[in-house]
Tab-separated table of C-alpha atoms in Angstrom:
chain	number	residue	atom	x	y	z
Z	766	UNK	CA	3.830	-11.329	28.113
Z	767	UNK	CA	0.785	-11.196	25.897
Z	768	UNK	CA	3.089	-12.636	23.114
Z	769	UNK	CA	4.136	-15.727	25.302
Z	770	UNK	CA	0.301	-16.186	25.798
Z	771	UNK	CA	-0.272	-16.432	22.239
Z	772	UNK	CA	2.243	-18.862	21.529
Z	773	UNK	CA	1.325	-20.957	24.405
Z	774	UNK	CA	-1.919	-21.082	22.951
Z	775	UNK	CA	-1.045	-21.639	19.669
Z	776	UNK	CA	1.043	-24.668	20.751
Z	777	UNK	CA	-1.786	-25.895	22.826
Z	778	UNK	CA	-4.441	-25.673	19.881
Z	779	UNK	CA	-1.464	-27.651	17.517
Z	780	UNK	CA	-1.511	-30.408	20.238
Z	781	UNK	CA	-5.145	-30.720	20.364
Z	782	UNK	CA	-5.357	-30.888	16.575
Z	783	UNK	CA	-2.836	-33.495	16.382
Z	784	UNK	CA	-4.622	-35.410	19.202
Z	785	UNK	CA	-8.043	-35.126	17.346
Z	786	UNK	CA	-6.547	-36.576	14.007
Z	787	UNK	CA	-5.006	-39.441	15.913
Z	788	UNK	CA	-8.031	-40.386	17.559
Z	789	UNK	CA	-10.196	-40.139	14.418
Z	790	UNK	CA	-7.827	-42.429	12.373
Z	791	UNK	CA	-7.963	-44.747	15.609
Z	792	UNK	CA	-11.771	-44.899	15.820
Z	793	UNK	CA	-11.984	-45.396	11.696
Z	794	UNK	CA	-9.181	-48.261	11.923
Z	795	UNK	CA	-11.350	-49.874	15.073
Z	796	UNK	CA	-14.650	-49.599	13.750
Z	797	UNK	CA	-15.976	-52.908	12.156
Z	798	UNK	CA	-16.357	-53.409	8.557
Z	799	UNK	CA	-19.535	-54.494	7.618
Z	800	UNK	CA	-20.755	-56.115	4.272
Z	801	UNK	CA	-23.992	-57.700	3.148
Z	802	UNK	CA	-24.444	-60.636	0.558
Z	803	UNK	CA	-26.035	-59.707	-2.595
Z	804	UNK	CA	-29.295	-61.186	-1.484
Z	805	UNK	CA	-29.387	-59.789	1.790
Z	806	UNK	CA	-29.312	-63.439	3.858
Z	807	UNK	CA	-26.010	-62.342	5.992
Z	808	UNK	CA	-24.268	-59.371	7.049
Z	809	UNK	CA	-20.538	-60.113	7.843
Z	810	UNK	CA	-18.864	-57.660	10.551
Z	811	UNK	CA	-15.119	-57.902	11.007
Z	812	UNK	CA	-12.237	-55.771	11.979
Z	813	UNK	CA	-10.114	-57.171	9.538
Z	814	UNK	CA	-10.594	-55.733	5.807
Z	815	UNK	CA	-8.853	-58.709	4.122
Z	816	UNK	CA	-10.671	-61.368	6.364
Z	817	UNK	CA	-14.097	-59.395	5.505
Z	818	UNK	CA	-13.509	-59.901	1.736
Z	819	UNK	CA	-12.733	-63.618	2.020
Z	820	UNK	CA	-15.518	-64.580	4.446
Z	821	UNK	CA	-18.351	-62.683	2.569
Z	822	UNK	CA	-17.411	-64.624	-0.788
Z	823	UNK	CA	-17.671	-67.565	1.117
Z	824	UNK	CA	-21.235	-66.474	2.629
Z	825	UNK	CA	-22.444	-65.576	-0.668
Z	826	UNK	CA	-21.939	-69.133	-2.113
Z	827	UNK	CA	-23.608	-70.454	0.850
Z	828	UNK	CA	-26.464	-67.914	0.269
Z	829	UNK	CA	-26.912	-68.960	-3.341
Z	830	UNK	CA	-26.772	-72.902	-2.765
Z	831	UNK	CA	-29.188	-72.551	0.114
Z	832	UNK	CA	-31.919	-70.933	-2.120
Z	833	UNK	CA	-30.965	-73.247	-4.986
Z	834	UNK	CA	-31.631	-76.127	-2.468
Z	835	UNK	CA	-34.601	-75.414	-0.639
Z	836	UNK	CA	-36.425	-73.169	-3.145
Z	837	UNK	CA	-36.885	-70.460	-0.425
Z	838	UNK	CA	-37.140	-67.014	-2.062
Z	839	UNK	CA	-35.187	-63.963	-1.110
Z	840	UNK	CA	-36.789	-61.845	1.522
Z	841	UNK	CA	-36.240	-58.334	2.844
Z	842	UNK	CA	-36.011	-60.112	6.580
Z	843	UNK	CA	-33.330	-58.887	8.932
Z	844	UNK	CA	-30.124	-60.793	7.779
Z	845	UNK	CA	-28.325	-62.947	9.790
Z	846	UNK	CA	-25.326	-61.070	11.571
Z	847	UNK	CA	-22.081	-62.991	11.444
Z	848	UNK	CA	-19.643	-61.234	13.566
Z	849	UNK	CA	-15.775	-62.745	13.676
Z	850	UNK	CA	-14.272	-61.560	16.909
Z	851	UNK	CA	-10.482	-60.758	17.105
Z	852	UNK	CA	-7.677	-63.093	18.363
Z	853	UNK	CA	-7.446	-61.988	21.794
Z	854	UNK	CA	-11.287	-62.873	22.373
Z	855	UNK	CA	-12.624	-66.173	24.289
Z	856	UNK	CA	-13.022	-69.042	22.369
Z	857	UNK	CA	-15.094	-70.883	24.963
Z	858	UNK	CA	-18.437	-70.134	23.218
Z	859	UNK	CA	-17.506	-69.795	19.818
Z	860	UNK	CA	-19.119	-70.512	17.223
Z	861	UNK	CA	-22.210	-69.141	19.124
Z	862	UNK	CA	-25.772	-68.598	18.008
Z	863	UNK	CA	-28.329	-66.276	19.810
Z	864	UNK	CA	-31.543	-64.734	18.932
Z	865	UNK	CA	-32.760	-61.397	20.236
Z	866	UNK	CA	-35.689	-58.981	19.946
Z	867	UNK	CA	-35.105	-55.639	18.625
Z	868	UNK	CA	-37.493	-52.569	18.888
Z	869	UNK	CA	-40.030	-52.387	16.397
Z	870	UNK	CA	-40.619	-56.045	16.814
Z	871	UNK	CA	-37.734	-57.003	14.688
Z	872	UNK	CA	-35.466	-60.209	15.179
Z	873	UNK	CA	-31.712	-60.353	15.385
Z	874	UNK	CA	-30.177	-63.462	14.697
Z	875	UNK	CA	-26.532	-63.341	15.384
Z	876	UNK	CA	-23.291	-65.741	14.988
Z	877	UNK	CA	-20.260	-65.110	16.802
Z	878	UNK	CA	-16.901	-66.940	15.453
Z	879	UNK	CA	-13.326	-66.284	15.844
Z	880	UNK	CA	-11.591	-64.503	13.257
Z	881	UNK	CA	-8.451	-66.698	13.408
Z	882	UNK	CA	-10.596	-69.733	12.594
Z	883	UNK	CA	-13.099	-68.084	10.071
Z	884	UNK	CA	-16.547	-69.921	9.063
Z	885	UNK	CA	-15.144	-72.053	6.278
Z	886	UNK	CA	-12.321	-73.871	8.300
Z	887	UNK	CA	-14.940	-75.894	10.608
Z	888	UNK	CA	-17.965	-78.145	10.167
Z	889	UNK	CA	-19.171	-76.837	13.208
Z	890	UNK	CA	-19.537	-73.253	12.168
Z	891	UNK	CA	-21.131	-74.245	9.033
Z	892	UNK	CA	-23.728	-76.199	11.292
Z	893	UNK	CA	-24.528	-73.341	13.091
Z	894	UNK	CA	-24.945	-71.053	10.003
Z	895	UNK	CA	-27.470	-73.423	8.564
Z	896	UNK	CA	-29.497	-73.345	11.800
Z	897	UNK	CA	-29.137	-69.551	11.720
Z	898	UNK	CA	-30.735	-69.565	7.852
Z	899	UNK	CA	-33.499	-71.726	9.038
Z	900	UNK	CA	-34.275	-69.741	12.115
Z	901	UNK	CA	-34.580	-66.647	9.578
Z	902	UNK	CA	-36.979	-68.002	7.589
Z	903	UNK	CA	-38.963	-69.543	10.588
Z	904	UNK	CA	-39.251	-66.154	12.408
Z	905	UNK	CA	-40.168	-64.281	8.964
Z	906	UNK	CA	-38.964	-60.792	10.206
Z	907	UNK	CA	-40.994	-60.977	13.487
Z	908	UNK	CA	-39.480	-60.924	16.945
Z	909	UNK	CA	-39.910	-63.686	19.266
Z	910	UNK	CA	-42.042	-63.005	22.575
Z	911	UNK	CA	-39.639	-62.199	25.263
Z	912	UNK	CA	-38.392	-65.244	27.348
Z	913	UNK	CA	-39.701	-67.784	24.588
Z	914	UNK	CA	-37.467	-70.424	23.743
Z	915	UNK	CA	-35.474	-70.976	20.595
Z	916	UNK	CA	-36.811	-73.457	18.222
Z	917	UNK	CA	-34.264	-76.349	17.882
Z	918	UNK	CA	-33.026	-77.581	14.373
Z	919	UNK	CA	-32.869	-81.244	14.275
Z	920	UNK	CA	-29.452	-82.739	13.817
Z	921	UNK	CA	-29.997	-84.339	10.696
Z	922	UNK	CA	-31.221	-81.195	8.905
Z	923	UNK	CA	-28.362	-78.866	10.331
Z	924	UNK	CA	-25.583	-81.118	9.255
Z	925	UNK	CA	-27.522	-82.083	5.919
Z	926	UNK	CA	-28.172	-78.593	5.019
Z	927	UNK	CA	-24.652	-77.488	5.864
Z	928	UNK	CA	-23.295	-80.198	3.911
Z	929	UNK	CA	-25.345	-79.094	0.555
Z	930	UNK	CA	-24.541	-75.504	1.198
Z	931	UNK	CA	-20.862	-75.954	1.840
Z	932	UNK	CA	-20.165	-78.740	-1.033
Z	933	UNK	CA	-21.569	-78.123	-4.681
Z	934	UNK	CA	-20.390	-81.976	-5.294
Z	935	UNK	CA	-23.310	-83.551	-3.601
Z	936	UNK	CA	-22.670	-87.018	-5.628
Z	937	UNK	CA	-19.951	-88.418	-3.445
Z	938	UNK	CA	-19.329	-91.754	-1.854
Z	939	UNK	CA	-21.296	-92.915	1.020
Z	940	UNK	CA	-20.444	-96.161	2.924
Z	941	UNK	CA	-23.451	-98.384	3.058
Z	942	UNK	CA	-23.895	-102.102	3.931
Z	943	UNK	CA	-27.198	-102.963	2.849
Z	944	UNK	CA	-26.129	-103.740	-0.815
Z	945	UNK	CA	-24.180	-106.346	0.400
Z	946	UNK	CA	-26.963	-108.017	2.175
Z	947	UNK	CA	-27.313	-106.369	5.483
Z	948	UNK	CA	-30.439	-104.524	6.723
Z	949	UNK	CA	-30.979	-101.175	5.412
Z	950	UNK	CA	-31.340	-98.547	7.514
Z	951	UNK	CA	-34.470	-96.863	8.583
Z	952	UNK	CA	-35.182	-93.054	8.885
Z	953	UNK	CA	-36.648	-93.570	12.288
Z	954	UNK	CA	-33.514	-94.802	13.598
Z	955	UNK	CA	-31.548	-92.297	11.576
Z	956	UNK	CA	-33.560	-89.552	13.370
Z	957	UNK	CA	-32.321	-90.527	16.716
Z	958	UNK	CA	-28.867	-91.258	15.871
Z	959	UNK	CA	-26.394	-89.298	17.516
Z	960	UNK	CA	-23.690	-87.348	15.335
Z	961	UNK	CA	-20.335	-88.401	15.769
Z	962	UNK	CA	-17.998	-86.026	17.332
Z	963	UNK	CA	-15.771	-83.595	15.152
Z	964	UNK	CA	-12.383	-85.640	15.869
Z	965	UNK	CA	-13.758	-88.718	14.187
Z	966	UNK	CA	-13.343	-87.263	10.531
Z	967	UNK	CA	-14.329	-90.584	8.435
Z	968	UNK	CA	-17.620	-91.108	10.571
Z	969	UNK	CA	-18.516	-87.475	10.543
Z	970	UNK	CA	-17.914	-87.116	6.948
Z	971	UNK	CA	-20.208	-90.140	6.268
Z	972	UNK	CA	-23.008	-88.605	8.785
Z	973	UNK	CA	-23.061	-85.478	6.725
Z	974	UNK	CA	-23.582	-87.289	3.200
Z	975	UNK	CA	-26.223	-89.324	4.783
Z	976	UNK	CA	-27.806	-86.703	6.300
Z	977	UNK	CA	-27.714	-84.591	2.974
Z	978	UNK	CA	-29.186	-87.403	0.987
Z	979	UNK	CA	-32.005	-87.622	3.614
Z	980	UNK	CA	-32.653	-83.940	2.904
Z	981	UNK	CA	-32.800	-84.230	-0.813
Z	982	UNK	CA	-34.784	-87.275	-0.744
Z	983	UNK	CA	-37.483	-85.245	1.273
Z	984	UNK	CA	-37.141	-82.070	-0.916
Z	985	UNK	CA	-37.890	-84.024	-4.337
Z	986	UNK	CA	-41.264	-83.295	-6.102
Z	987	UNK	CA	-43.947	-81.704	-3.979
Z	988	UNK	CA	-41.562	-81.860	-0.736
Z	989	UNK	CA	-39.941	-78.560	-1.439
Z	990	UNK	CA	-43.200	-76.621	-0.933
Z	991	UNK	CA	-43.919	-78.693	2.231
Z	992	UNK	CA	-40.394	-78.308	3.625
Z	993	UNK	CA	-40.657	-74.456	3.468
Z	994	UNK	CA	-44.161	-74.523	5.068
Z	995	UNK	CA	-42.800	-76.782	7.957
Z	996	UNK	CA	-39.893	-74.156	8.497
Z	997	UNK	CA	-42.335	-71.205	8.604
Z	998	UNK	CA	-45.124	-72.872	10.477
Z	999	UNK	CA	-48.777	-73.172	10.102
Z	1000	UNK	CA	-50.035	-70.702	7.212
Z	1001	UNK	CA	-52.428	-69.212	9.515
Z	1002	UNK	CA	-51.750	-65.622	10.224
Z	1003	UNK	CA	-53.382	-65.774	13.484
Z	1004	UNK	CA	-50.983	-68.239	14.907
Z	1005	UNK	CA	-48.357	-66.385	13.085
Z	1006	UNK	CA	-48.981	-63.003	15.159
Z	1007	UNK	CA	-49.368	-64.827	18.359
Z	1008	UNK	CA	-45.921	-66.600	17.880
Z	1009	UNK	CA	-47.476	-69.889	19.071
Z	1010	UNK	CA	-45.598	-71.951	16.611
Z	1011	UNK	CA	-42.391	-70.361	16.385
Z	1012	UNK	CA	-41.251	-71.787	19.778
Z	1013	UNK	CA	-41.969	-75.303	18.448
Z	1014	UNK	CA	-40.365	-77.460	15.431
Z	1015	UNK	CA	-41.029	-80.980	15.061
Z	1016	UNK	CA	-38.363	-83.880	14.555
Z	1017	UNK	CA	-39.608	-84.498	10.847
Z	1018	UNK	CA	-41.941	-82.725	8.319
Z	1019	UNK	CA	-45.593	-83.989	8.834
Z	1020	UNK	CA	-46.380	-83.501	4.707
Z	1021	UNK	CA	-42.952	-85.951	4.206
Z	1022	UNK	CA	-44.259	-89.260	3.750
Z	1023	UNK	CA	-41.895	-91.512	5.845
Z	1024	UNK	CA	-41.920	-94.554	3.493
Z	1025	UNK	CA	-41.581	-92.836	-0.028
Z	1026	UNK	CA	-38.706	-90.642	1.502
Z	1027	UNK	CA	-36.781	-93.687	3.061
Z	1028	UNK	CA	-36.859	-95.264	-0.434
Z	1029	UNK	CA	-35.810	-92.289	-2.218
Z	1030	UNK	CA	-33.205	-92.057	0.496
Z	1031	UNK	CA	-31.843	-95.586	0.338
Z	1032	UNK	CA	-31.475	-95.019	-3.587
Z	1033	UNK	CA	-29.642	-92.153	-3.354
Z	1034	UNK	CA	-27.062	-93.467	-1.113
Z	1035	UNK	CA	-27.281	-96.824	-3.061
Z	1036	UNK	CA	-26.276	-94.909	-6.245
Z	1037	UNK	CA	-23.310	-92.887	-4.930
Z	1038	UNK	CA	-22.292	-95.450	-2.400
Z	1039	UNK	CA	-19.111	-97.836	-3.125
Z	1040	UNK	CA	-18.626	-101.237	-2.177
Z	1041	UNK	CA	-18.551	-101.483	1.594
Z	1042	UNK	CA	-16.348	-104.655	2.753
Z	1043	UNK	CA	-15.732	-103.372	6.200
Z	1044	UNK	CA	-12.796	-101.499	5.325
Z	1045	UNK	CA	-12.093	-98.097	3.480
Z	1046	UNK	CA	-11.515	-98.751	-0.013
Z	1047	UNK	CA	-8.036	-97.959	-1.275
Z	1048	UNK	CA	-7.452	-95.695	-4.116
Z	1049	UNK	CA	-5.106	-95.936	-6.949
Z	1050	UNK	CA	-2.027	-93.896	-7.447
Z	1051	UNK	CA	-3.518	-91.622	-9.881
Z	1052	UNK	CA	-6.557	-90.898	-7.693
Z	1053	UNK	CA	-4.429	-90.618	-4.562
Z	1054	UNK	CA	-2.318	-87.940	-6.130
Z	1055	UNK	CA	-5.186	-86.215	-7.397
Z	1056	UNK	CA	-6.402	-85.861	-3.989
Z	1057	UNK	CA	-3.223	-84.788	-2.467
Z	1058	UNK	CA	-3.016	-81.916	-4.802
Z	1059	UNK	CA	-6.463	-81.009	-3.811
Z	1060	UNK	CA	-5.092	-80.768	-0.202
Z	1061	UNK	CA	-1.622	-79.678	-0.669
Z	1062	UNK	CA	-2.731	-76.802	-3.042
Z	1063	UNK	CA	-2.737	-74.064	-0.146
Z	1064	UNK	CA	0.841	-75.142	0.665
Z	1065	UNK	CA	3.420	-72.626	-0.737
Z	1066	UNK	CA	6.280	-74.524	-2.208
Z	1067	UNK	CA	8.939	-71.713	-1.531
Z	1068	UNK	CA	10.615	-70.995	1.615
Z	1069	UNK	CA	9.652	-67.038	1.697
Z	1070	UNK	CA	6.077	-67.687	0.982
Z	1071	UNK	CA	6.160	-70.636	3.484
Z	1072	UNK	CA	7.467	-68.417	6.044
Z	1073	UNK	CA	4.928	-65.815	5.387
Z	1074	UNK	CA	2.024	-68.177	5.623
Z	1075	UNK	CA	3.358	-69.312	9.040
Z	1076	UNK	CA	3.676	-65.619	10.157
Z	1077	UNK	CA	-0.149	-64.932	9.351
Z	1078	UNK	CA	-2.828	-64.713	11.699
Z	1079	UNK	CA	-4.469	-68.439	12.271
Z	1080	UNK	CA	-1.682	-70.087	10.691
Z	1081	UNK	CA	-1.367	-72.745	13.236
Z	1082	UNK	CA	-5.158	-73.504	12.783
Z	1083	UNK	CA	-4.645	-73.623	8.936
Z	1084	UNK	CA	-1.513	-75.861	8.994
Z	1085	UNK	CA	-3.479	-78.022	11.486
Z	1086	UNK	CA	-6.445	-78.424	9.132
Z	1087	UNK	CA	-4.495	-79.363	6.434
Z	1088	UNK	CA	-2.519	-81.909	8.736
Z	1089	UNK	CA	-5.835	-83.533	9.405
Z	1090	UNK	CA	-6.921	-83.784	5.957
Z	1091	UNK	CA	-3.926	-84.956	4.903
Z	1092	UNK	CA	-3.883	-87.883	7.617
Z	1093	UNK	CA	-7.483	-88.767	6.564
Z	1094	UNK	CA	-6.417	-89.120	3.112
Z	1095	UNK	CA	-3.382	-91.511	4.150
Z	1096	UNK	CA	-6.157	-94.131	5.130
Z	1097	UNK	CA	-7.191	-94.411	1.613
Z	1098	UNK	CA	-4.154	-93.287	-0.391
Z	1099	UNK	CA	-2.109	-95.941	-2.530
Z	1100	UNK	CA	1.031	-97.181	-0.869
Z	1101	UNK	CA	2.715	-95.559	-3.415
Z	1102	UNK	CA	1.639	-91.981	-2.338
Z	1103	UNK	CA	2.004	-92.667	1.335
Z	1104	UNK	CA	5.712	-91.634	1.748
Z	1105	UNK	CA	4.950	-88.118	-0.009
Z	1106	UNK	CA	1.731	-87.565	2.535
Z	1107	UNK	CA	4.120	-88.652	5.207
Z	1108	UNK	CA	6.660	-86.232	4.427
Z	1109	UNK	CA	4.192	-83.380	3.776
Z	1110	UNK	CA	2.865	-83.789	7.278
Z	1111	UNK	CA	6.441	-83.884	8.748
Z	1112	UNK	CA	7.110	-80.537	7.053
Z	1113	UNK	CA	3.800	-79.125	8.397
Z	1114	UNK	CA	4.862	-80.104	11.808
Z	1115	UNK	CA	8.278	-78.847	11.811
Z	1116	UNK	CA	9.291	-76.130	14.297
Z	1117	UNK	CA	8.667	-72.528	13.517
Z	1118	UNK	CA	12.367	-71.780	14.039
Z	1119	UNK	CA	13.384	-74.072	11.303
Z	1120	UNK	CA	16.491	-72.309	9.534
Z	1121	UNK	CA	15.663	-70.824	5.811
Z	1122	UNK	CA	18.278	-73.477	4.508
Z	1123	UNK	CA	16.849	-76.258	6.109
Z	1124	UNK	CA	13.528	-75.302	5.184
Z	1125	UNK	CA	14.470	-74.619	1.304
Z	1126	UNK	CA	15.676	-77.993	1.247
Z	1127	UNK	CA	12.720	-79.732	2.656
Z	1128	UNK	CA	10.696	-77.989	0.235
Z	1129	UNK	CA	12.832	-78.995	-2.540
Z	1130	UNK	CA	13.138	-82.625	-1.319
Z	1131	UNK	CA	9.383	-82.470	-1.186
Z	1132	UNK	CA	8.987	-81.149	-4.627
Z	1133	UNK	CA	11.059	-83.899	-6.139
Z	1134	UNK	CA	9.522	-86.699	-4.196
Z	1135	UNK	CA	6.280	-85.168	-5.960
Z	1136	UNK	CA	7.792	-85.389	-9.207
Z	1137	UNK	CA	9.300	-88.989	-8.807
Z	1138	UNK	CA	6.006	-90.090	-7.376
Z	1139	UNK	CA	4.233	-89.216	-10.514
Z	1140	UNK	CA	6.770	-90.620	-12.682
Z	1141	UNK	CA	6.752	-94.100	-11.167
Z	1142	UNK	CA	2.670	-93.861	-10.952
Z	1143	UNK	CA	2.776	-93.640	-14.796
Z	1144	UNK	CA	5.383	-96.028	-15.363
Z	1145	UNK	CA	3.322	-98.669	-13.596
Z	1146	UNK	CA	0.020	-97.504	-15.210
Z	1147	UNK	CA	1.746	-98.085	-18.741
Z	1148	UNK	CA	3.106	-101.365	-17.543
Z	1149	UNK	CA	-0.186	-102.671	-16.580
Z	1150	UNK	CA	-1.999	-101.185	-19.579
Z	1151	UNK	CA	0.780	-103.442	-21.726
Z	1152	UNK	CA	0.023	-106.217	-19.408
Z	1153	UNK	CA	-3.437	-105.954	-19.998
Z	1154	UNK	CA	-3.158	-105.591	-23.686
Z	1155	UNK	CA	-1.165	-108.429	-23.638
Z	1156	UNK	CA	-3.908	-110.821	-22.071
Z	1157	UNK	CA	-6.372	-109.947	-25.012
Z	1158	UNK	CA	-7.289	-113.462	-26.537
Z	1159	UNK	CA	-8.215	-112.143	-30.222
Z	1160	UNK	CA	-4.781	-111.291	-32.448
Z	1161	UNK	CA	-5.363	-107.780	-33.970
Z	1162	UNK	CA	-3.789	-108.884	-37.528
Z	1163	UNK	CA	-1.187	-106.222	-37.680
Z	1164	UNK	CA	1.730	-108.614	-37.155
Z	1165	UNK	CA	0.727	-111.404	-39.424
Z	1166	UNK	CA	3.058	-110.707	-42.266
Z	1167	UNK	CA	5.856	-110.774	-39.800
Z	1168	UNK	CA	5.105	-113.908	-37.859
Z	1169	UNK	CA	4.766	-115.795	-41.494
Z	1170	UNK	CA	7.911	-117.521	-42.203
Z	1171	UNK	CA	9.193	-117.835	-46.237
Z	1172	UNK	CA	9.074	-121.446	-47.924
Z	1173	UNK	CA	12.501	-122.749	-47.877
Z	1174	UNK	CA	14.297	-123.520	-51.219
Z	1175	UNK	CA	15.260	-127.179	-51.758
Z	1176	UNK	CA	18.867	-127.637	-52.484
Z	1177	UNK	CA	19.277	-131.185	-54.293
Z	1178	UNK	CA	22.631	-133.407	-54.577
Z	1179	UNK	CA	23.355	-136.112	-56.844
Z	1180	UNK	CA	21.260	-138.486	-54.945
Z	1181	UNK	CA	18.414	-136.242	-55.011
Z	1182	UNK	CA	18.781	-135.682	-58.647
Z	1183	UNK	CA	18.949	-139.335	-59.416
Z	1184	UNK	CA	15.852	-140.199	-57.527
Z	1185	UNK	CA	14.026	-137.697	-59.450
Z	1186	UNK	CA	15.099	-139.196	-62.520
Z	1187	UNK	CA	13.719	-142.614	-61.437
Z	1188	UNK	CA	10.559	-141.135	-60.632
Z	1189	UNK	CA	10.088	-139.576	-63.655
Z	1190	UNK	CA	10.488	-142.841	-65.355
Z	1191	UNK	CA	7.265	-144.403	-63.669
Z	1192	UNK	CA	8.343	-147.061	-61.111
């Protein structure tokens, strides 16, 4: 009897030990992974280790560009907490920005994003991030008064800073009409202009670039120091302690002279603009293929990798985003490249249950069409180069020797020789 009890207790202890191991393993797997960017601007939390590494690299790039553009210096303020939620969480309130007050008088600025979409996939997430960065500098490590309102970042600043921090090439084409005789835009009108919706890609992108040019124009010279003072409020320590200025942020930095900034703004847009004829300018075949390759570089060209991409988490949103960029490129692409773009969009919209054989045939046909389009583009460029060279009015002289005809030899018969003899006698 005693031996049976000992055997039972041993089995029970073994079962409990196995349960504790499984529980510990589950707890470790379920615990969120946290990564802080090099200069402490962001702290990322995510359950997926692969997503954490990818988004941490992207946040590090934004961190670097923010300090380069604005001139802010890295501080030991609490970082902006970026939380990527799992696929089963609600998307209704994401991306979402919130500010809380922690114990010890420290603020907590948190951004909630959906893991499938990730910050780098949407301009809306980028605007929320830029607003969170500015709020971190605004609060300067001191929690807001309980019940106080959160400062509202002006739209032009949120859009412009998001563009500057997300895109290293700021010198992009901006559609402007005042270079063709139209009335130049004013800053006052732009500050109250309503940003376009995310569904209108071309208008939204143009607004982003105009806002980015305005931020750059204001930051020139002494404007950078004025901007930092405006974000952090008045330099008075008493006002800082009372947090009376934290809840208010004017629509425009009072230290920026609007007329000077407006001239700089118009000049920046003019130098990076393209002629606006009321329509979108058409790209040539080479530029169209170059932009196509930039968009399509994330599409695997073999069936196995393509199927693997479709099965990944968030694949539907990723393919939809690529399709949206292809659709926007189609409005500017050369007609020679449009069939290639249409074939790519049709492939991305193809059903998931497409057989492996048909998928392989579609990818092979798309690759062949890309090669033939490139070959045809080069042939057209070569012909146009020859045509332009043939129009040059000045001869190069390289073929003068071939163009000269040799002097023909005179062959004289009896009549000719008789006439020569008569002439020699001196008629």
